[in-house]
Amino acid sequence: EPEVTQTPSHQVTQMGQEVILRCVPISNHLYFYWYRQILGQKVEFLVSFYNNEISEKSEIFDDQFSVERPDGSNFTLKIRSTKLEDSAMYFCASTEQGGWIDTQYFGPGTRLTVL
Amino acid sequence: DQQVKQNSPSLSVQEGRISILNCDYTNSMFDYFLWYKKYPAEGPTFLISISSIKDKNEDGRFTVFLNKSAKHLSLHIVPSQPGDSAVYFCAASPYSSNTGNQFYFGTGTSLTVIP
């Protein structure tokens, strides 16, 4: 069964460093998402992406964050200058279509630890 | 801003009995509701959904009930099995025809099914 994959599974970085989290969505999916979950808290939407541009983003997704689909398979989340509060699980998700009833399929997540 | 709430952080149920997980929401614009199951070290996995035009949706051992007037939904698992032990997230989405749509998640309920 097709699945969303994410690398790395765990990323440790120093505060102020840039990190890039990588995702490979399901191959025929067209809409891509990033969510994060701070330990013990809810899963929070960060951004959705379609046709090489951001379609929706939350207030969490400030200028420190950016997303890119550099080729036909990868979808990346970049945090330019990490802060301690960026420590969280980051989940990538994708859907075949963007309609509101379309189920989002999640990857296993990348645990980001900012020291 | 907690638009989706799961007030029970944990629930323990005997194998074979019914598990009932509850979820409340505040945004009347939500039209689509989902339950996700999450095992440790994995991403959320879609379980079952319901749109606002229905009040019940059933899939095998899993049934979701929606009470729009009370802004409440519940997930029933019957009979519960030890493999159902996981964290269950309720998620909701407002109507959006063509854009990649964000989901609002609750904080999750950790279900333990005791053999």
PDB file of C-alpha atoms in Angstrom:
ATOM      1  CA  GLU A   1       0.000   0.000   0.000  1.00  0.00           C
ATOM      2  CA  PRO A   2       1.372   3.419  -0.918  1.00  0.00           C
ATOM      3  CA  GLU A   3       2.534   5.482   2.027  1.00  0.00           C
ATOM      4  CA  VAL A   4       3.973   8.849   2.891  1.00  0.00           C
ATOM      5  CA  THR A   5       7.592   8.682   4.021  1.00  0.00           C
ATOM      6  CA  GLN A   6       9.610  11.180   6.003  1.00  0.00           C
ATOM      7  CA  THR A   7      13.300  11.633   6.683  1.00  0.00           C
ATOM      8  CA  PRO A   8      15.035  11.836   9.019  1.00  0.00           C
ATOM      9  CA  SER A   9      13.065  10.149  11.768  1.00  0.00           C
ATOM     10  CA  HIS A  10      14.892  12.248  14.371  1.00  0.00           C
ATOM     11  CA  GLN A  11      16.775  15.507  13.866  1.00  0.00           C
ATOM     12  CA  VAL A  12      18.774  17.193  16.602  1.00  0.00           C
ATOM     13  CA  THR A  13      19.968  20.726  15.995  1.00  0.00           C
ATOM     14  CA  GLN A  14      21.339  23.721  17.822  1.00  0.00           C
ATOM     15  CA  MET A  15      19.180  26.783  18.335  1.00  0.00           C
ATOM     16  CA  GLY A  16      19.623  29.204  15.444  1.00  0.00           C
ATOM     17  CA  GLN A  17      20.525  26.536  12.924  1.00  0.00           C
ATOM     18  CA  GLU A  18      18.586  25.808   9.766  1.00  0.00           C
ATOM     19  CA  VAL A  19      16.883  22.461   9.336  1.00  0.00           C
ATOM     20  CA  ILE A  20      15.195  20.845   6.379  1.00  0.00           C
ATOM     21  CA  LEU A  21      12.645  18.127   6.945  1.00  0.00           C
ATOM     22  CA  ARG A  22      11.909  15.925   3.989  1.00  0.00           C
ATOM     23  CA  CYS A  23       8.786  14.133   2.893  1.00  0.00           C
ATOM     24  CA  VAL A  24       7.900  11.938  -0.045  1.00  0.00           C
ATOM     25  CA  PRO A  25       4.121  12.069  -0.521  1.00  0.00           C
ATOM     26  CA  ILE A  26       2.115   9.326  -2.174  1.00  0.00           C
ATOM     27  CA  SER A  27       2.973   9.491  -5.863  1.00  0.00           C
ATOM     28  CA  ASN A  28      -0.388  10.424  -7.397  1.00  0.00           C
ATOM     29  CA  HIS A  29      -1.306  12.888  -4.685  1.00  0.00           C
ATOM     30  CA  LEU A  30      -1.523  16.566  -5.515  1.00  0.00           C
ATOM     31  CA  TYR A  31      -2.003  18.321  -2.177  1.00  0.00           C
ATOM     32  CA  PHE A  32       0.595  18.359   0.547  1.00  0.00           C
ATOM     33  CA  TYR A  33       0.555  19.416   4.147  1.00  0.00           C
ATOM     34  CA  TRP A  34       2.763  19.908   7.154  1.00  0.00           C
ATOM     35  CA  TYR A  35       1.534  19.550  10.715  1.00  0.00           C
ATOM     36  CA  ARG A  36       3.379  19.589  13.978  1.00  0.00           C
ATOM     37  CA  GLN A  37       2.716  18.156  17.413  1.00  0.00           C
ATOM     38  CA  ILE A  38       4.499  19.546  20.420  1.00  0.00           C
ATOM     39  CA  LEU A  39       4.913  16.844  23.030  1.00  0.00           C
ATOM     40  CA  GLY A  40       1.673  16.293  24.911  1.00  0.00           C
ATOM     41  CA  GLN A  41      -0.263  18.772  22.815  1.00  0.00           C
ATOM     42  CA  LYS A  42      -2.587  18.617  19.828  1.00  0.00           C
ATOM     43  CA  VAL A  43      -1.599  18.138  16.219  1.00  0.00           C
ATOM     44  CA  GLU A  44      -1.451  21.623  14.654  1.00  0.00           C
ATOM     45  CA  PHE A  45      -1.780  22.559  11.005  1.00  0.00           C
ATOM     46  CA  LEU A  46       1.135  24.489   9.550  1.00  0.00           C
ATOM     47  CA  VAL A  47       0.663  24.767   5.789  1.00  0.00           C
ATOM     48  CA  SER A  48      -0.961  23.264   2.716  1.00  0.00           C
ATOM     49  CA  PHE A  49       0.606  23.291  -0.731  1.00  0.00           C
ATOM     50  CA  TYR A  50      -0.761  22.756  -4.208  1.00  0.00           C
ATOM     51  CA  ASN A  51       0.486  23.440  -7.697  1.00  0.00           C
ATOM     52  CA  ASN A  52       3.809  24.707  -6.405  1.00  0.00           C
ATOM     53  CA  GLU A  53       2.384  27.281  -4.114  1.00  0.00           C
ATOM     54  CA  ILE A  54       1.047  27.636  -0.606  1.00  0.00           C
ATOM     55  CA  SER A  55      -2.741  27.416  -0.555  1.00  0.00           C
ATOM     56  CA  GLU A  56      -3.286  27.888   3.153  1.00  0.00           C
ATOM     57  CA  LYS A  57      -1.120  28.503   6.197  1.00  0.00           C
ATOM     58  CA  SER A  58      -1.611  28.944   9.903  1.00  0.00           C
ATOM     59  CA  GLU A  59      -0.303  31.708  12.129  1.00  0.00           C
ATOM     60  CA  ILE A  60       2.400  29.325  13.296  1.00  0.00           C
ATOM     61  CA  PHE A  61       3.861  29.306   9.782  1.00  0.00           C
ATOM     62  CA  ASP A  62       5.773  32.585  10.011  1.00  0.00           C
ATOM     63  CA  ASP A  63       8.720  33.872   7.997  1.00  0.00           C
ATOM     64  CA  GLN A  64      11.029  31.333   9.622  1.00  0.00           C
ATOM     65  CA  PHE A  65       9.239  28.559   7.772  1.00  0.00           C
ATOM     66  CA  SER A  66       9.185  27.753   4.085  1.00  0.00           C
ATOM     67  CA  VAL A  67       8.088  24.833   1.965  1.00  0.00           C
ATOM     68  CA  GLU A  68       9.253  23.613  -1.367  1.00  0.00           C
ATOM     69  CA  ARG A  69       8.665  20.860  -3.843  1.00  0.00           C
ATOM     70  CA  PRO A  70      12.109  20.790  -5.428  1.00  0.00           C
ATOM     71  CA  ASP A  71      11.372  17.875  -7.737  1.00  0.00           C
ATOM     72  CA  GLY A  72       8.548  15.568  -8.646  1.00  0.00           C
ATOM     73  CA  SER A  73       8.676  13.541  -5.471  1.00  0.00           C
ATOM     74  CA  ASN A  74       9.998  15.468  -2.473  1.00  0.00           C
ATOM     75  CA  PHE A  75       8.188  18.005  -0.330  1.00  0.00           C
ATOM     76  CA  THR A  76      10.334  19.857   2.181  1.00  0.00           C
ATOM     77  CA  LEU A  77       9.821  22.028   5.225  1.00  0.00           C
ATOM     78  CA  LYS A  78      12.639  24.428   6.061  1.00  0.00           C
ATOM     79  CA  ILE A  79      13.032  26.220   9.350  1.00  0.00           C
ATOM     80  CA  ARG A  80      15.598  28.964   8.860  1.00  0.00           C
ATOM     81  CA  SER A  81      16.661  29.712  12.408  1.00  0.00           C
ATOM     82  CA  THR A  82      15.360  27.162  14.842  1.00  0.00           C
ATOM     83  CA  LYS A  83      14.093  28.101  18.275  1.00  0.00           C
ATOM     84  CA  LEU A  84      13.708  25.914  21.327  1.00  0.00           C
ATOM     85  CA  GLU A  85       9.939  26.012  20.917  1.00  0.00           C
ATOM     86  CA  ASP A  86      10.239  24.466  17.455  1.00  0.00           C
ATOM     87  CA  SER A  87      10.971  21.144  19.132  1.00  0.00           C
ATOM     88  CA  ALA A  88       8.097  18.889  18.080  1.00  0.00           C
ATOM     89  CA  MET A  89       7.038  16.007  15.870  1.00  0.00           C
ATOM     90  CA  TYR A  90       6.525  17.227  12.341  1.00  0.00           C
ATOM     91  CA  PHE A  91       4.089  15.280  10.197  1.00  0.00           C
ATOM     92  CA  CYS A  92       3.779  15.481   6.460  1.00  0.00           C
ATOM     93  CA  ALA A  93       0.480  14.510   4.844  1.00  0.00           C
ATOM     94  CA  SER A  94      -0.876  14.279   1.321  1.00  0.00           C
ATOM     95  CA  THR A  95      -4.187  13.886  -0.452  1.00  0.00           C
ATOM     96  CA  GLU A  96      -5.081  12.893  -3.949  1.00  0.00           C
ATOM     97  CA  GLN A  97      -7.405  15.831  -4.327  1.00  0.00           C
ATOM     98  CA  GLY A  98      -7.895  18.870  -2.156  1.00  0.00           C
ATOM     99  CA  GLY A  99     -11.586  18.632  -1.579  1.00  0.00           C
ATOM    100  CA  TRP A 100     -12.773  18.979   1.969  1.00  0.00           C
ATOM    101  CA  ILE A 101     -13.807  15.374   2.247  1.00  0.00           C
ATOM    102  CA  ASP A 102     -10.565  13.980   0.965  1.00  0.00           C
ATOM    103  CA  THR A 103      -8.673  11.977   3.538  1.00  0.00           C
ATOM    104  CA  GLN A 104      -5.181  13.075   4.383  1.00  0.00           C
ATOM    105  CA  TYR A 105      -2.564  10.346   4.652  1.00  0.00           C
ATOM    106  CA  PHE A 106       0.144  11.040   7.178  1.00  0.00           C
ATOM    107  CA  GLY A 107       3.783  10.101   7.268  1.00  0.00           C
ATOM    108  CA  PRO A 108       5.429   8.671  10.396  1.00  0.00           C
ATOM    109  CA  GLY A 109       6.808  12.037  11.434  1.00  0.00           C
ATOM    110  CA  THR A 110      10.190  13.607  12.107  1.00  0.00           C
ATOM    111  CA  ARG A 111      11.054  14.364  15.686  1.00  0.00           C
ATOM    112  CA  LEU A 112      12.897  17.684  15.806  1.00  0.00           C
ATOM    113  CA  THR A 113      14.868  18.457  18.938  1.00  0.00           C
ATOM    114  CA  VAL A 114      16.306  21.950  19.252  1.00  0.00           C
ATOM    115  CA  LEU A 115      19.005  22.321  21.902  1.00  0.00           C
TER     116      LEU A 115
ATOM    117  CA  ASP B   1      -7.763  28.482  20.441  1.00  0.00           C
ATOM    118  CA  GLN B   2      -9.032  24.983  21.059  1.00  0.00           C
ATOM    119  CA  GLN B   3     -11.656  24.492  18.379  1.00  0.00           C
ATOM    120  CA  VAL B   4     -11.703  20.734  18.790  1.00  0.00           C
ATOM    121  CA  LYS B   5     -11.633  19.288  22.285  1.00  0.00           C
ATOM    122  CA  GLN B   6     -11.144  15.814  23.610  1.00  0.00           C
ATOM    123  CA  ASN B   7     -11.666  16.155  27.315  1.00  0.00           C
ATOM    124  CA  SER B   8     -10.615  12.655  28.276  1.00  0.00           C
ATOM    125  CA  PRO B   9      -6.870  12.212  27.929  1.00  0.00           C
ATOM    126  CA  SER B  10      -7.119   8.489  28.602  1.00  0.00           C
ATOM    127  CA  LEU B  11      -9.592   5.624  28.683  1.00  0.00           C
ATOM    128  CA  SER B  12      -9.253   1.998  29.774  1.00  0.00           C
ATOM    129  CA  VAL B  13     -11.684  -0.679  28.630  1.00  0.00           C
ATOM    130  CA  GLN B  14     -11.858  -4.431  29.021  1.00  0.00           C
ATOM    131  CA  GLU B  15     -11.434  -6.506  25.880  1.00  0.00           C
ATOM    132  CA  GLY B  16     -14.779  -7.279  24.298  1.00  0.00           C
ATOM    133  CA  ARG B  17     -16.531  -4.287  25.820  1.00  0.00           C
ATOM    134  CA  ILE B  18     -17.468  -1.049  24.097  1.00  0.00           C
ATOM    135  CA  SER B  19     -15.051   1.882  23.917  1.00  0.00           C
ATOM    136  CA  ILE B  20     -16.607   5.318  23.578  1.00  0.00           C
ATOM    137  CA  LEU B  21     -14.370   8.238  22.735  1.00  0.00           C
ATOM    138  CA  ASN B  22     -15.823  11.723  22.786  1.00  0.00           C
ATOM    139  CA  CYS B  23     -15.044  14.923  20.968  1.00  0.00           C
ATOM    140  CA  ASP B  24     -16.538  18.415  21.111  1.00  0.00           C
ATOM    141  CA  TYR B  25     -16.063  21.288  18.711  1.00  0.00           C
ATOM    142  CA  THR B  26     -16.852  24.965  18.817  1.00  0.00           C
ATOM    143  CA  ASN B  27     -16.747  26.076  15.183  1.00  0.00           C
ATOM    144  CA  SER B  28     -20.148  25.780  13.515  1.00  0.00           C
ATOM    145  CA  MET B  29     -18.409  26.018  10.108  1.00  0.00           C
ATOM    146  CA  PHE B  30     -16.965  22.546  10.501  1.00  0.00           C
ATOM    147  CA  ASP B  31     -18.554  20.198   7.999  1.00  0.00           C
ATOM    148  CA  TYR B  32     -16.384  17.155   7.984  1.00  0.00           C
ATOM    149  CA  PHE B  33     -15.130  15.136  10.920  1.00  0.00           C
ATOM    150  CA  LEU B  34     -12.589  12.380  11.135  1.00  0.00           C
ATOM    151  CA  TRP B  35     -11.058  10.047  13.634  1.00  0.00           C
ATOM    152  CA  TYR B  36      -7.406   9.155  13.390  1.00  0.00           C
ATOM    153  CA  LYS B  37      -5.584   6.449  15.290  1.00  0.00           C
ATOM    154  CA  LYS B  38      -1.958   6.853  16.231  1.00  0.00           C
ATOM    155  CA  TYR B  39       0.495   4.270  17.467  1.00  0.00           C
ATOM    156  CA  PRO B  40       3.785   5.342  19.071  1.00  0.00           C
ATOM    157  CA  ALA B  41       6.460   6.339  16.557  1.00  0.00           C
ATOM    158  CA  GLU B  42       3.944   6.391  13.707  1.00  0.00           C
ATOM    159  CA  GLY B  43       1.913   9.096  12.029  1.00  0.00           C
ATOM    160  CA  PRO B  44      -1.848   9.374  12.481  1.00  0.00           C
ATOM    161  CA  THR B  45      -3.792   6.808  10.445  1.00  0.00           C
ATOM    162  CA  PHE B  46      -7.234   7.578   9.118  1.00  0.00           C
ATOM    163  CA  LEU B  47      -9.922   5.508  10.796  1.00  0.00           C
ATOM    164  CA  ILE B  48     -13.395   6.769   9.941  1.00  0.00           C
ATOM    165  CA  SER B  49     -15.093   9.983   8.900  1.00  0.00           C
ATOM    166  CA  ILE B  50     -18.504  11.608   8.814  1.00  0.00           C
ATOM    167  CA  SER B  51     -19.855  14.611   6.988  1.00  0.00           C
ATOM    168  CA  SER B  52     -22.320  17.010   8.523  1.00  0.00           C
ATOM    169  CA  ILE B  53     -25.188  15.726   6.396  1.00  0.00           C
ATOM    170  CA  LYS B  54     -25.139  12.471   8.356  1.00  0.00           C
ATOM    171  CA  ASP B  55     -25.503  11.632  12.011  1.00  0.00           C
ATOM    172  CA  LYS B  56     -23.974   8.178  11.918  1.00  0.00           C
ATOM    173  CA  ASN B  57     -21.371   6.324   9.926  1.00  0.00           C
ATOM    174  CA  GLU B  58     -20.405   2.732  10.514  1.00  0.00           C
ATOM    175  CA  ASP B  59     -17.401   0.731   9.366  1.00  0.00           C
ATOM    176  CA  GLY B  60     -17.068  -2.695  10.890  1.00  0.00           C
ATOM    177  CA  ARG B  61     -16.420  -2.389  14.608  1.00  0.00           C
ATOM    178  CA  PHE B  62     -16.181   1.397  14.375  1.00  0.00           C
ATOM    179  CA  THR B  63     -19.136   3.776  14.422  1.00  0.00           C
ATOM    180  CA  VAL B  64     -19.008   7.542  14.538  1.00  0.00           C
ATOM    181  CA  PHE B  65     -21.994   9.529  15.760  1.00  0.00           C
ATOM    182  CA  LEU B  66     -22.455  13.226  15.093  1.00  0.00           C
ATOM    183  CA  ASN B  67     -24.750  15.506  17.065  1.00  0.00           C
ATOM    184  CA  LYS B  68     -24.590  18.827  15.265  1.00  0.00           C
ATOM    185  CA  SER B  69     -26.836  20.702  17.658  1.00  0.00           C
ATOM    186  CA  ALA B  70     -24.576  19.751  20.546  1.00  0.00           C
ATOM    187  CA  LYS B  71     -21.417  20.104  18.449  1.00  0.00           C
ATOM    188  CA  HIS B  72     -20.402  16.694  19.654  1.00  0.00           C
ATOM    189  CA  LEU B  73     -19.171  13.533  18.039  1.00  0.00           C
ATOM    190  CA  SER B  74     -18.219  10.187  19.415  1.00  0.00           C
ATOM    191  CA  LEU B  75     -16.419   7.095  18.244  1.00  0.00           C
ATOM    192  CA  HIS B  76     -17.711   3.723  19.354  1.00  0.00           C
ATOM    193  CA  ILE B  77     -15.548   0.642  19.086  1.00  0.00           C
ATOM    194  CA  VAL B  78     -17.304  -2.623  19.719  1.00  0.00           C
ATOM    195  CA  PRO B  79     -16.049  -5.101  20.601  1.00  0.00           C
ATOM    196  CA  SER B  80     -12.791  -3.542  21.733  1.00  0.00           C
ATOM    197  CA  GLN B  81      -9.622  -5.483  21.058  1.00  0.00           C
ATOM    198  CA  PRO B  82      -6.129  -5.148  22.543  1.00  0.00           C
ATOM    199  CA  GLY B  83      -4.843  -4.031  19.131  1.00  0.00           C
ATOM    200  CA  ASP B  84      -7.118  -1.005  19.378  1.00  0.00           C
ATOM    201  CA  SER B  85      -4.873   0.387  22.113  1.00  0.00           C
ATOM    202  CA  ALA B  86      -3.597   3.660  20.651  1.00  0.00           C
ATOM    203  CA  VAL B  87      -4.121   7.394  20.802  1.00  0.00           C
ATOM    204  CA  TYR B  88      -7.270   8.497  19.000  1.00  0.00           C
ATOM    205  CA  PHE B  89      -7.482  11.973  17.525  1.00  0.00           C
ATOM    206  CA  CYS B  90     -10.656  13.683  16.524  1.00  0.00           C
ATOM    207  CA  ALA B  91     -10.251  16.142  13.631  1.00  0.00           C
ATOM    208  CA  ALA B  92     -12.579  18.580  11.945  1.00  0.00           C
ATOM    209  CA  SER B  93     -12.539  20.599   8.777  1.00  0.00           C
ATOM    210  CA  PRO B  94     -14.598  23.484   7.402  1.00  0.00           C
ATOM    211  CA  TYR B  95     -16.008  23.335   3.925  1.00  0.00           C
ATOM    212  CA  SER B  96     -13.484  24.208   1.266  1.00  0.00           C
ATOM    213  CA  SER B  97     -14.172  23.251  -2.284  1.00  0.00           C
ATOM    214  CA  ASN B  98     -10.830  23.170  -4.010  1.00  0.00           C
ATOM    215  CA  THR B  99      -8.055  24.261  -1.705  1.00  0.00           C
ATOM    216  CA  GLY B 100      -5.847  21.996   0.318  1.00  0.00           C
ATOM    217  CA  ASN B 101      -7.795  21.908   3.494  1.00  0.00           C
ATOM    218  CA  GLN B 102      -6.486  22.138   7.000  1.00  0.00           C
ATOM    219  CA  PHE B 103      -7.737  19.869   9.699  1.00  0.00           C
ATOM    220  CA  TYR B 104      -8.160  20.978  13.291  1.00  0.00           C
ATOM    221  CA  PHE B 105      -7.166  18.257  15.709  1.00  0.00           C
ATOM    222  CA  GLY B 106      -8.092  17.527  19.260  1.00  0.00           C
ATOM    223  CA  THR B 107      -5.437  16.665  21.830  1.00  0.00           C
ATOM    224  CA  GLY B 108      -6.144  12.955  21.629  1.00  0.00           C
ATOM    225  CA  THR B 109      -7.437  10.228  23.912  1.00  0.00           C
ATOM    226  CA  SER B 110      -5.170   7.353  24.790  1.00  0.00           C
ATOM    227  CA  LEU B 111      -7.189   4.137  24.710  1.00  0.00           C
ATOM    228  CA  THR B 112      -5.963   1.051  26.529  1.00  0.00           C
ATOM    229  CA  VAL B 113      -7.841  -2.185  25.928  1.00  0.00           C
ATOM    230  CA  ILE B 114      -7.116  -4.628  28.719  1.00  0.00           C
ATOM    231  CA  PRO B 115      -6.999  -8.300  27.704  1.00  0.00           C
TER     232      PRO B 115
END
